[in-house]
Coordinates of C-alpha atoms in Angstrom, one line a residue:
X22 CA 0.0 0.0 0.0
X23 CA 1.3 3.3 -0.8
X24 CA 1.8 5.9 1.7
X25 CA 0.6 8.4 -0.4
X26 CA -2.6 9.6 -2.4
X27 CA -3.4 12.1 -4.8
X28 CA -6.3 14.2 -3.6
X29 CA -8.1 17.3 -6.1
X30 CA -10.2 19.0 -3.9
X31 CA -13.6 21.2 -5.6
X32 CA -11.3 24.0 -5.4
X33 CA -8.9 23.0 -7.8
X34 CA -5.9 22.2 -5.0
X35 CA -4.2 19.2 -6.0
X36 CA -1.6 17.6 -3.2
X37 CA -0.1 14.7 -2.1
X38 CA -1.7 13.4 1.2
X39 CA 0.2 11.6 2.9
X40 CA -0.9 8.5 4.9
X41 CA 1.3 7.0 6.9
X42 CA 2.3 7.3 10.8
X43 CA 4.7 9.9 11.3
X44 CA 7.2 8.6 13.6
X45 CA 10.8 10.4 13.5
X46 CA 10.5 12.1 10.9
X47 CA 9.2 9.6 8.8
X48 CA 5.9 8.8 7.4
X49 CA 5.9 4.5 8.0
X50 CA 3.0 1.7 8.0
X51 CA 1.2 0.5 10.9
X52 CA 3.0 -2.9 12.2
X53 CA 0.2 -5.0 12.1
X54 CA -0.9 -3.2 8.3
X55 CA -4.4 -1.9 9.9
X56 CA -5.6 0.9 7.9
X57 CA -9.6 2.7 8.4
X58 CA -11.2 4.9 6.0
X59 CA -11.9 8.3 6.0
X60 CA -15.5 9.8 5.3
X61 CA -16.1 13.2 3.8
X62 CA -19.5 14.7 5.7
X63 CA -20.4 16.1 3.1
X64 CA -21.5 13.3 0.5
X65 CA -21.0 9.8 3.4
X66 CA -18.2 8.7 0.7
X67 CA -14.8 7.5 1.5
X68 CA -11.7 9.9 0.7
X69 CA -8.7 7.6 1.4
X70 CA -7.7 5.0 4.1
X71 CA -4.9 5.8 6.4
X72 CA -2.8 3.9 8.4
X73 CA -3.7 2.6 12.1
X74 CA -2.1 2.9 15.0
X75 CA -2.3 -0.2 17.1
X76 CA -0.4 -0.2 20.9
X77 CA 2.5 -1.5 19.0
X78 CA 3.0 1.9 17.3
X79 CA 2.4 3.5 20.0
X80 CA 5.1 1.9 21.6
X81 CA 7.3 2.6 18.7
X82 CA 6.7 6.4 18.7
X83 CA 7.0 7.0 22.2
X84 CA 10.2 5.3 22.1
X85 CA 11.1 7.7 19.4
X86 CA 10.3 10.3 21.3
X87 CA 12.3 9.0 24.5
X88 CA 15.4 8.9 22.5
X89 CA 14.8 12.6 21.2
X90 CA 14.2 13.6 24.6
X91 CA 17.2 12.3 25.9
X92 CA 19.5 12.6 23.3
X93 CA 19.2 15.7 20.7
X94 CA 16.4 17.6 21.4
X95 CA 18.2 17.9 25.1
X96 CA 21.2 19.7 23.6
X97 CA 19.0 22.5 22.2
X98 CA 19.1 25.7 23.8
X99 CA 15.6 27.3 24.1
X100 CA 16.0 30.3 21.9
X101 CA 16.6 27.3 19.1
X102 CA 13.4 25.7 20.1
X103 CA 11.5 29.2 19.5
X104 CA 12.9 29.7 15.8
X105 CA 12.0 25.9 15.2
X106 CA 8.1 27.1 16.4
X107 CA 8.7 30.1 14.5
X108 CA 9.7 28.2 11.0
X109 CA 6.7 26.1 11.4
X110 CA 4.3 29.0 11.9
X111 CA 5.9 30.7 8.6
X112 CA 4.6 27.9 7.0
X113 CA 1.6 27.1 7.9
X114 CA 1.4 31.1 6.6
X115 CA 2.8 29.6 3.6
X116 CA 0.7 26.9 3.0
X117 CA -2.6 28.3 4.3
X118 CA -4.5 27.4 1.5
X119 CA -3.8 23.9 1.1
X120 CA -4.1 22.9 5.1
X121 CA -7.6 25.2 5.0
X122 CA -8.5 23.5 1.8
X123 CA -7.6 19.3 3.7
X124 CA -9.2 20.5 6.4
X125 CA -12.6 21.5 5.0
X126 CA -12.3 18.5 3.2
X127 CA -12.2 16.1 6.1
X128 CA -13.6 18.2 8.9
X129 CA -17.0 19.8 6.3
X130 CA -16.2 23.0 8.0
X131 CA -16.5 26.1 5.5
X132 CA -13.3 26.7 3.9
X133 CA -12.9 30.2 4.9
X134 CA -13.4 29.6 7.8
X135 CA -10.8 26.9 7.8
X136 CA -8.8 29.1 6.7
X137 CA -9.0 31.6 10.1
X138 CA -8.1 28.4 11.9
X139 CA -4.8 28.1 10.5
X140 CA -3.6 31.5 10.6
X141 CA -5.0 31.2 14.0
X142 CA -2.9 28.1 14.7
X143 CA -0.1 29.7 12.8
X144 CA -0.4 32.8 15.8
X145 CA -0.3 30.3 18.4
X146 CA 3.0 28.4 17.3
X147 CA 4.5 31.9 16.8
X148 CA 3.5 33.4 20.5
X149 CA 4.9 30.1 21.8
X150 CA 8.2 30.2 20.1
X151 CA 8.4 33.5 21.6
X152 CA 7.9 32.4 25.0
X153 CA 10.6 29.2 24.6
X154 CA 13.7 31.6 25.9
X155 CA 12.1 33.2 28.4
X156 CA 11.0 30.2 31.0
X157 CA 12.8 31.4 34.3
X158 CA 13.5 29.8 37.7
X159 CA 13.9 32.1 40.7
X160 CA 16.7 32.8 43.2
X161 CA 15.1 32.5 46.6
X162 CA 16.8 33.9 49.8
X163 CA 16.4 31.9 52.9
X164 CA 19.6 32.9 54.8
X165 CA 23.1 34.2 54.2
X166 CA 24.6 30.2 54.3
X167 CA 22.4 28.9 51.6
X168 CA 22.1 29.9 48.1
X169 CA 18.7 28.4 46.4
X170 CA 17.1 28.2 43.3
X171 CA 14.3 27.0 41.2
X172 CA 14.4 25.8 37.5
X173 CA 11.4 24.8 35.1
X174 CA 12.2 21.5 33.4
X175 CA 10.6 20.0 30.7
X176 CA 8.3 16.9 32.0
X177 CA 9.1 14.6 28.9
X178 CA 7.6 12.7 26.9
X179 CA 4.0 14.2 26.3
X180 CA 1.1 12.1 25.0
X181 CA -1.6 14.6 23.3
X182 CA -4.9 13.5 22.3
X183 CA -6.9 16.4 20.1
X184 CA -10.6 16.8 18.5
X185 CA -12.3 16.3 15.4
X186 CA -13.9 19.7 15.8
X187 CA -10.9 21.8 15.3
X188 CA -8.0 19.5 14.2
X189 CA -5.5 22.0 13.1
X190 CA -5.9 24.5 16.0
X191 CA -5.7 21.8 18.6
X192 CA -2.4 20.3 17.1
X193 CA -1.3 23.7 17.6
X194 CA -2.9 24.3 21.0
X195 CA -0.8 21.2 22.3
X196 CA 2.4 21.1 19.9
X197 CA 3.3 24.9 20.8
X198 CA 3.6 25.1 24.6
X199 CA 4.7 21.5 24.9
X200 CA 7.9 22.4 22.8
X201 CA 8.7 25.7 23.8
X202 CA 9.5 24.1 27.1
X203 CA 11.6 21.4 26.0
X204 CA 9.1 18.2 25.5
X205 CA 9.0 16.1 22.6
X206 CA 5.3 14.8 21.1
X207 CA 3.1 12.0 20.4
X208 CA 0.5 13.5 18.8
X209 CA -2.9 11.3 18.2
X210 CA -5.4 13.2 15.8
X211 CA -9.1 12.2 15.9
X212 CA -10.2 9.2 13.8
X213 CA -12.4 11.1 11.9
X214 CA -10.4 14.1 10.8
X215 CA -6.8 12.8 10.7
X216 CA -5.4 14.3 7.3
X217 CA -4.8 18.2 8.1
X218 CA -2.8 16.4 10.8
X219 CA -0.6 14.4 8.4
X220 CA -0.4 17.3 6.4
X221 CA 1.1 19.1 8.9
X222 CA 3.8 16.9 9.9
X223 CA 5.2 17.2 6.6
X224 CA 5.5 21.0 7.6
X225 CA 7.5 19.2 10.9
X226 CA 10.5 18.0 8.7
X227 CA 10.4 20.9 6.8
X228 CA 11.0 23.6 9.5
X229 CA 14.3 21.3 10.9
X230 CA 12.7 19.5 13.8
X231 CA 15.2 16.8 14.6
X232 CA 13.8 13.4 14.3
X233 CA 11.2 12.2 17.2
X234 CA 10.9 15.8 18.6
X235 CA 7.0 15.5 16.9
X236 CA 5.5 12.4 16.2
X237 CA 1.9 12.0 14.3
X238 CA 0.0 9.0 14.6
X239 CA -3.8 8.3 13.6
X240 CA -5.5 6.0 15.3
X241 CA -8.9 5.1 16.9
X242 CA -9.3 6.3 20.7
X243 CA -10.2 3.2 22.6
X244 CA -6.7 2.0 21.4
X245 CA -4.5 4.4 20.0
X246 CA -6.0 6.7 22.7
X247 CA -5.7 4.2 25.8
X248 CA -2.4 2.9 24.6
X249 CA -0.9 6.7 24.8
X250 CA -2.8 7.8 28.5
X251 CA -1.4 4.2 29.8
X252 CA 1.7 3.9 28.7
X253 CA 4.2 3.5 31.4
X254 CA 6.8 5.8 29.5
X255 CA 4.6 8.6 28.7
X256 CA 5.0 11.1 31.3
X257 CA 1.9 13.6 30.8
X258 CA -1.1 13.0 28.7
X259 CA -3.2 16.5 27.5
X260 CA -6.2 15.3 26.2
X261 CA -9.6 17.8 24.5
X262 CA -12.4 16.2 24.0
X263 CA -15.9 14.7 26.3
X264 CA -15.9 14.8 29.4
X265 CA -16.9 10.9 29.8
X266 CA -13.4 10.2 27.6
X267 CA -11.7 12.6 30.3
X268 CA -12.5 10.6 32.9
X269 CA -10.7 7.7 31.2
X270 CA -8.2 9.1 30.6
X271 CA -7.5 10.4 34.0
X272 CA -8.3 7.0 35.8
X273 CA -5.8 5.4 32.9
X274 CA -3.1 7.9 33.9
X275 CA -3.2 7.3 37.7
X276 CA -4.0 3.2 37.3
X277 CA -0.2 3.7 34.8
X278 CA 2.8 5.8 36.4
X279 CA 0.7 8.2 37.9
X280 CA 1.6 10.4 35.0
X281 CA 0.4 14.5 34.8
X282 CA -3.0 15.3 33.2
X283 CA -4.6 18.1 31.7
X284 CA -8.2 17.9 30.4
X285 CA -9.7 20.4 28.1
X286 CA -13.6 19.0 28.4
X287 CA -17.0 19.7 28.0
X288 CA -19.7 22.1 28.4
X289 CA -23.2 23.2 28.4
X290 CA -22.3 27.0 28.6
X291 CA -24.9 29.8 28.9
X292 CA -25.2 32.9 27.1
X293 CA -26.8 35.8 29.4
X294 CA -28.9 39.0 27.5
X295 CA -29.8 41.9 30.2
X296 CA -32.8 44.3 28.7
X297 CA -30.6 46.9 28.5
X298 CA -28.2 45.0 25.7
X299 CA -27.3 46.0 22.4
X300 CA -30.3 43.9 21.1
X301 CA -28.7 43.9 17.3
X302 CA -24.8 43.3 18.4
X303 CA -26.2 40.9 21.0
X304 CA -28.3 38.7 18.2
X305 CA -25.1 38.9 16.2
X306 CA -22.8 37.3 18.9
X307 CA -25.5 34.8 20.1
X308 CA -25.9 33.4 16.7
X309 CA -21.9 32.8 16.7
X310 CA -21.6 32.1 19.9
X311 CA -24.0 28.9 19.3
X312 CA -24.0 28.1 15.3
X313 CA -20.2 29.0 14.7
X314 CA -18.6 25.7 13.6
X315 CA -21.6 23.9 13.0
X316 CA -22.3 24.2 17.3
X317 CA -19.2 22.0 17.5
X318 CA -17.6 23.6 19.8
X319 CA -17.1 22.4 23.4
X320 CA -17.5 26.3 24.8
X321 CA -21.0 26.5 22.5
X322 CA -23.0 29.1 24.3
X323 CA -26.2 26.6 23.8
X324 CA -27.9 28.3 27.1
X325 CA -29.6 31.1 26.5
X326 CA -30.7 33.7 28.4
X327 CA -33.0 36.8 27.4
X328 CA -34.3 39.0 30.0
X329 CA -37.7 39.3 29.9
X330 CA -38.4 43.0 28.9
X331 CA -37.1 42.1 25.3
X332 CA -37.5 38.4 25.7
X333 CA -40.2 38.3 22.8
X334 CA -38.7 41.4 20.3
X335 CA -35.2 39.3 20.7
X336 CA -37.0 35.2 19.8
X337 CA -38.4 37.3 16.8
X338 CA -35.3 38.7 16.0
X339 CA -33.2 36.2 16.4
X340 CA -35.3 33.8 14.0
X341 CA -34.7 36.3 11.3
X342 CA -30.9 36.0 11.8
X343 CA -30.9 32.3 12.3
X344 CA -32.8 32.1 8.7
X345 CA -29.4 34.1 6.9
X346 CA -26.6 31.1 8.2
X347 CA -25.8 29.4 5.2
X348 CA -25.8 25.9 5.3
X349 CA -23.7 24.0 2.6
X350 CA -20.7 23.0 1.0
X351 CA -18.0 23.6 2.7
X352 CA -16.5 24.9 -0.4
X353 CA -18.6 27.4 -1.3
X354 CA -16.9 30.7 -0.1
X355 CA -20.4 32.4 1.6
X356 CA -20.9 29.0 3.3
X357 CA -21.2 29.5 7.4
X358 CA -22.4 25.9 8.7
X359 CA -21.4 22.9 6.8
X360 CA -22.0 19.2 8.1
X361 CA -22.0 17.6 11.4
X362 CA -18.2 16.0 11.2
X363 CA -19.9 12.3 10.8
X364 CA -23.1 9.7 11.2
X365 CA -22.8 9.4 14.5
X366 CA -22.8 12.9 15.4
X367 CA -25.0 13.2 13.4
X368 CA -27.7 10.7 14.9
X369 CA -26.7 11.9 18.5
X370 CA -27.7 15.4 17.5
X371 CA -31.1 14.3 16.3
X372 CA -31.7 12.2 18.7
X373 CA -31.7 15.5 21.1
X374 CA -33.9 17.2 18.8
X375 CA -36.2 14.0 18.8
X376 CA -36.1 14.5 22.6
X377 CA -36.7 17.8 22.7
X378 CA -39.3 18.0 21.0
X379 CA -40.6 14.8 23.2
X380 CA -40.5 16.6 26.5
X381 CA -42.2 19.5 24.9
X382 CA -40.2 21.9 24.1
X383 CA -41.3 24.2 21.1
X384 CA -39.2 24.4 17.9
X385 CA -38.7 28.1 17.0
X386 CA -36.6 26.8 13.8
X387 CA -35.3 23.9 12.3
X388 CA -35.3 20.9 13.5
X389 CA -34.9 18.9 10.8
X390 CA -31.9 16.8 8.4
X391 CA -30.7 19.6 5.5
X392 CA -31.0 18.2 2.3
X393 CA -30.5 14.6 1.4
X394 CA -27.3 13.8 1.6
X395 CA -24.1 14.4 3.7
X396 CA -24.5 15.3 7.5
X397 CA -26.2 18.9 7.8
X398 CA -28.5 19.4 10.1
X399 CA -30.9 22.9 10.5
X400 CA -29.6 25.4 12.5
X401 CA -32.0 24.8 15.3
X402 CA -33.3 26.5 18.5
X403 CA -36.1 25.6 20.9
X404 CA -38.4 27.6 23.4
X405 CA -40.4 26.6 26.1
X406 CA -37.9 24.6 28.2
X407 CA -37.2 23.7 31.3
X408 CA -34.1 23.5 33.4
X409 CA -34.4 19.9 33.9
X410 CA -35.1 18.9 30.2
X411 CA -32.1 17.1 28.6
X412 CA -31.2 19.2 26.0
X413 CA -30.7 21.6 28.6
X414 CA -28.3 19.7 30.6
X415 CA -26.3 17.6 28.2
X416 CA -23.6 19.0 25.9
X417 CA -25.4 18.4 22.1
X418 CA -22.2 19.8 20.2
X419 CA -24.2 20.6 17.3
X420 CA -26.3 23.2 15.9
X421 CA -28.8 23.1 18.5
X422 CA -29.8 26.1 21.1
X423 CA -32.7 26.5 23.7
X424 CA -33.7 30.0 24.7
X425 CA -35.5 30.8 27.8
X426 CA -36.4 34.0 29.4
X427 CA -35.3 35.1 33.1
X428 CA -36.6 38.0 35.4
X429 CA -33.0 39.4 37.8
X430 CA -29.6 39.4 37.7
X431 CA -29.8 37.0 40.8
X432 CA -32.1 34.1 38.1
X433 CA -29.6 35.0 35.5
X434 CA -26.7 33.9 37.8
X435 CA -28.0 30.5 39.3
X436 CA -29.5 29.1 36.2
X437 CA -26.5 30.1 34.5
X438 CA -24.4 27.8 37.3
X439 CA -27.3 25.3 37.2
X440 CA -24.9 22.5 35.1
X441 CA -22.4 20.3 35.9
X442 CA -20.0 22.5 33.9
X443 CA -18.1 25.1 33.7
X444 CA -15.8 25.9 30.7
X445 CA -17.4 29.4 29.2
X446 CA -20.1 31.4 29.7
X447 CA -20.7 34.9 28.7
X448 CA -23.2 38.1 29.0
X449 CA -24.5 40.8 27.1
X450 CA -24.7 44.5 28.9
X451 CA -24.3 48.1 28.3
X452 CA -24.0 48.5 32.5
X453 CA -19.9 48.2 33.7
X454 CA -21.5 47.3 36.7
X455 CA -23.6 44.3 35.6
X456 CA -20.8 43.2 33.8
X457 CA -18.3 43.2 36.4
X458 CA -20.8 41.5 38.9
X459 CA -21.8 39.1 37.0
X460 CA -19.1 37.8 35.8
X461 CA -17.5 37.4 39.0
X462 CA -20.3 35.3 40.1
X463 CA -20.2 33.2 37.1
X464 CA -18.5 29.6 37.7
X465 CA -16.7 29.3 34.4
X466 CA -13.1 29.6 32.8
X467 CA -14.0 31.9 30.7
X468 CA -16.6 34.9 30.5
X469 CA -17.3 36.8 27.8
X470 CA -19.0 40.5 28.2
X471 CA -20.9 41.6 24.6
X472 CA -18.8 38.9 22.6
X473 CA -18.7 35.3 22.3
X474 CA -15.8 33.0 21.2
X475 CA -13.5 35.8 20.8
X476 CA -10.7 32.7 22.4
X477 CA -6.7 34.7 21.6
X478 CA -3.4 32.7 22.3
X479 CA -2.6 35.1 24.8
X480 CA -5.5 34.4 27.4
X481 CA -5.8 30.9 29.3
X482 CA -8.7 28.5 28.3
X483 CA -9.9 26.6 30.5
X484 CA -12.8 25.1 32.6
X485 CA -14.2 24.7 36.2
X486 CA -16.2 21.7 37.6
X487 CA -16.3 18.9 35.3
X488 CA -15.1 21.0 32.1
X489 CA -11.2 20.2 32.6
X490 CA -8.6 20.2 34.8
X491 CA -5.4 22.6 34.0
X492 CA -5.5 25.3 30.7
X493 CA -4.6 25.7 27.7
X494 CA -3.5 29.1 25.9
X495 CA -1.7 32.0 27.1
X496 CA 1.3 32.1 29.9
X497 CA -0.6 29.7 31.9
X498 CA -0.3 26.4 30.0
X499 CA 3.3 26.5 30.5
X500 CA 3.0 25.4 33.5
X501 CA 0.9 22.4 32.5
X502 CA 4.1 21.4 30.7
X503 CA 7.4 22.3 32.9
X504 CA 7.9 20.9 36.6
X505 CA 9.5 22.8 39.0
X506 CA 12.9 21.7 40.9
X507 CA 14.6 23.4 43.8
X508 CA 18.2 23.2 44.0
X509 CA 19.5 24.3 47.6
X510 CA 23.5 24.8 48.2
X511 CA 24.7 25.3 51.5
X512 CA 27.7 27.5 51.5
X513 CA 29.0 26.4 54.1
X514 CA 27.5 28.7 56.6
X515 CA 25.3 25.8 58.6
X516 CA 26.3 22.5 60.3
X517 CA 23.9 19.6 61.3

């Protein structure tokens, strides 16, 4: 079997896609010869096969990685590892249309807006290559006879399980803090979207990396997956994904070496008007905040919240806006919602809609398969819900939103809490006061105030409760790859 295919996409890019494992540097079968196909959402047909990683590989990259760790990549001084971040982010700039292009191709996401993710991903390999030389200790003073100090090491070998939602900007979300501070990779992409991955790695051997420093494999998660967050010589796993798949990971980790865990998870997140909002720029946000990527987004503000002077002028409003998103192929350059990423997201969407609309709930709009063929569903949002109602407290992660009206800031802050969750929430207001408040009563990572998904590499991301452990983004996630040691020297100046 090849390790290669030639792919045309509807725009007219033609490129080589590669398909093998990418293990030092090198793009190699699977040792057992597994492959699994590839679907594109948009038609249910099959793009390529690529190769699958069984524990075996797994074993073989993270040895690979070991030996980078220890050897080579150990010898690089950290302004080095930020012009290696840097080279890679210069070409992801330089091959933006081809990895926007794979990416609506695999993922069904619109190909503009594919193309944001990259430069997006390109931003955050670029502010973490600017943060690898400048990852300081601290002289601490504890009496005139000691001398003391503290140093940020690299932890090692880093297992990083990513998304189908947003593959490119989560390979770049783990890959850029993890080497700025001197780890080396195993990367596993999502089943379902594993080429812009591949793609990428190609971009790996081009910018220099030495061999093992970065290590791609594609794989399914129940082995692939458990292999990495098990593996006795994997010394942090960083998973994003469900929150049931986080807890597996975690209780794989501590049943293994015990080895460090962040969790970027789930979340049901709700998305506050007050009556005296910006009614138009609120409508705006809350339609992106919910519909943006096809509702696949783990920070989807699918709560929401209108107070209930403009409660009814908002619903009618808001229907009218809903009716503009257009839904369809992905490379069609005014398309703004393109397929759920595969069947089964696609049936576990409807089924909430089915259940919805069970439990009573009303349908404001949508509701309903788009088209015949591929997997697009209607921008959808019901009324009439309750608090206890399912699709109020599961995460759908599609285009699915319920709306609900609330009376005080006080109702607007405990129904807001009123989940499990707590990665994102965010609130419309033209009062400083409100705004503050209310956001500091909020239980979530992240709070937005008259925006929504507005996420930059500088700030942390991150969630409370059961929506992650640790973050990701900004200074902040450095520390979710370094450890600290304390060396203390006595000078001579004590005696047992």
């Amino acid at each position: 079997m090849s390790l290669t295919q030639t792919i045309e996409l509807p725009n007219g890019v033609k490129y080589e896609q590669p398909l093998g494992l990418f293990i030092n540097n090198e793009f190699v079968k699977s040792v057992d010869g597994g492959t699994f196909e590839v679907i594109n959402p948009c038609n249910e047909k099959v793009i390529t096969s690529v190769q699958e990683a069984s524990e075996k590989d797994v074993d073989i990259a993270v040895k690979a990685a070991r030996a980078a760790f220890e050897g080579p990549w150990s010898q690089y001084e950290p302004s080095e590892r930020g012009k290696l971040l840097n080279k890679l982010a210069d070409l992801f700039e330089a091959n933006v249309l081809l990895l926007a292009s794979v990416e609506a191709l695999d993922n069904g996401k619109g190909v503009s807006i594919a193309h944001g993710d990259v430069q997006v991903a390109a931003n955050v390999l670029r502010y973490y290559g600017g943060w690898a030389d400048k990852i300081h200790g601290k002289v601490i003073d504890t009496s005139p006879g000691n001398f003391n100090y503290t140093k940020q090491e690299p932890i090692g070998v880093c297992g990083q399980i990513i998304p189908w939602n947003f593959p490119l900007l989560m390979w770049s979300w783990k890959i850029g803090p993890a080497i700025a501070t001197g780890n080396v990779v195993v990367i596993k992409t999502a089943e379902q979207t594993p080429l812009s991955g591949l793609v990428a790695s190609t971009l790996v051997k081009e910018a220099g990396f030495p061999p093992g420093v970065i290590n791609t494999i594609s794989g399914i998660g129940r082995v692939a997956g458990a292999a990495l967050s098990s593996h006795m010589d994997v010394d942090k796993v960083a998973f994003t994904g469900s929150t049931i798949v986080g807890r597996l990971i975690l209780k794989a980790a501590a049943d293994s070496n015990l080895k460090k865990v962040t969790l970027e998870l789930g979340g049901k997140s709700p998305n506050i008007v007050f009556n005296d909002a910006n009614i138009e720029d609120a409508i705006s946000w809350v339609n992106f905040g919910i519909y943006f990527n096809h509702g696949q987004c783990c920070c989807a503000g699918s709560r929401i919240y209108v107070q209930e002077g403009i409660y009814d002028k908002f619903v009618a409003a808001f229907k009218e806006r809903i009716a503009k998103n257009v839904v369809g192929d992905p490379f069609h350059p005014d398309t703004f919602q393109g397929p759920q990423v595969s069947q089964l997201q696609f049936d576990r969407i409807m089924s909430y809609i089915d259940h919805g609309k069970k439990e009573g709930a009303t349908v404001e709009t949508g509701g309903e398969r788009h088209g015949t063929e591929g997997y697009f569903i209607q921008p959808t949002l019901f009324s009439g819900v309750r608090e206890d109602m399912k699709i109020m407290q599961e995460e759908i992660f599609g285009p699915v939103a319920s709306i609900a009206k609330f009376k005080t800031t006080d109702d607007a802050v405990r129904i807001g809490n009123n989940t499990n969750y707590g990665l994102a929430a965010a609130l419309h207001t033209t009062d400083l006061v409100t705004a503050i408040n209310v956001s500091n009563r909020l239980k979530a990572g992240t709070v937005w105030v008259n925006t929504y998904n507005t996420l930059h590499h500088a700030l942390p991301f991150g969630g409370f409760k059961e929506s992650g452990i640790g973050r990701e983004l900004g200074k902040a996630a450095l520390a979710c790859y370094t450890q600290t040691k304390t060396v203390s020297i006595n000078l001579g100046g004590s005696k047992y």
